[in-house]
XYZ file of C-alpha atoms in Angstrom:
85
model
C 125.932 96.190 110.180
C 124.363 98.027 112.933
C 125.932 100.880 112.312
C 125.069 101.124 108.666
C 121.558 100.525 110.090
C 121.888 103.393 112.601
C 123.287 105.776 110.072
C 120.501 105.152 107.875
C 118.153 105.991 110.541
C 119.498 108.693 111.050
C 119.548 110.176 107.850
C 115.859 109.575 107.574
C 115.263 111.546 110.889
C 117.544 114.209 109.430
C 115.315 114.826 106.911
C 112.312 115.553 108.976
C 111.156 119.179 109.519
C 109.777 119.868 113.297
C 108.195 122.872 114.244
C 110.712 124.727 116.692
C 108.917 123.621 120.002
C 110.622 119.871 119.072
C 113.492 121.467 117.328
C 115.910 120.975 120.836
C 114.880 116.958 121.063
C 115.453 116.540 117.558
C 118.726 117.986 117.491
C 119.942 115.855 120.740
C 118.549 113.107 119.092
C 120.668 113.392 115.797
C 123.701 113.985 118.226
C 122.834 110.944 120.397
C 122.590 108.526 117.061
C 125.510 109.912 115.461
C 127.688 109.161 118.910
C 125.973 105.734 118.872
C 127.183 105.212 115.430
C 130.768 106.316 116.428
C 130.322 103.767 119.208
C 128.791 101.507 117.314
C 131.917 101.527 114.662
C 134.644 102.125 117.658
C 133.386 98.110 119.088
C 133.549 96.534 115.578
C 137.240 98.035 115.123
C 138.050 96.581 118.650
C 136.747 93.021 117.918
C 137.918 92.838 114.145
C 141.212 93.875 115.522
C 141.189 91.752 118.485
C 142.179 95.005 120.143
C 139.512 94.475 123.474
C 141.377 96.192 126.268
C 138.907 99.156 125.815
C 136.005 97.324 126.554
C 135.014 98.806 129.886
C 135.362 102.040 128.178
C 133.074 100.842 125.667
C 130.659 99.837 128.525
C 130.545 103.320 129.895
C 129.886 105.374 126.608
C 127.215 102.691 125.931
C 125.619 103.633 129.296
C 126.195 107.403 128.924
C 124.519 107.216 125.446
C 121.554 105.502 127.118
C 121.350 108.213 129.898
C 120.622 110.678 127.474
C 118.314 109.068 125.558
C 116.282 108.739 128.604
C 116.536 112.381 128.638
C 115.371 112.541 124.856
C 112.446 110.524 125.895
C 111.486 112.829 128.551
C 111.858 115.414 126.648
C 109.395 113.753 123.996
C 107.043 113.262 126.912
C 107.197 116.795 128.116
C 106.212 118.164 124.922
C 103.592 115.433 124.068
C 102.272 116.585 127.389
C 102.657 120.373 126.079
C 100.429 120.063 122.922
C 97.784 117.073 124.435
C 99.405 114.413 122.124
């Protein structure tokens, strides 16, 4: 599933040790995969169950979650920019 897929992703980037300057966009980006996964798992409840009155809500998290990882990116730009990467 794409959550299992996620997850595992996640766990790999867990793993990683950054040097403190990247320590901020690392952490947001562990929190921003592990609310994707919630997500992620929340949708394929909803359409298992046939349960898809939340859908809209769904929609909004979805676009939240991608607001921020904008943000990450920045972030990853700024500091690219910060060390000449």
């Amino acid at each position: 599933s794409q959550a299992l897929a996620l997850r595992d992703r996640r766990r790999d980037l867990e793993r990683v040790a950054v040097p403190p300057a990247c320590a901020e966009h690392h952490r947001r980006s562990l929190a921003v995969m592990d609310e994707g996964v919630a997500l992620l798992e929340r949708v394929q409840r909803a359409v298992s169950s046939g349960e898809l009155n939340g859908l809209e809500a769904f929609s909004a998290k979805g676009r939240d979650l991608e607001r921020e990882a904008r943000d990450i990116d920045e972030l990853g730009r700024g500091i690219r920019l910060r060390f000449g990467l």
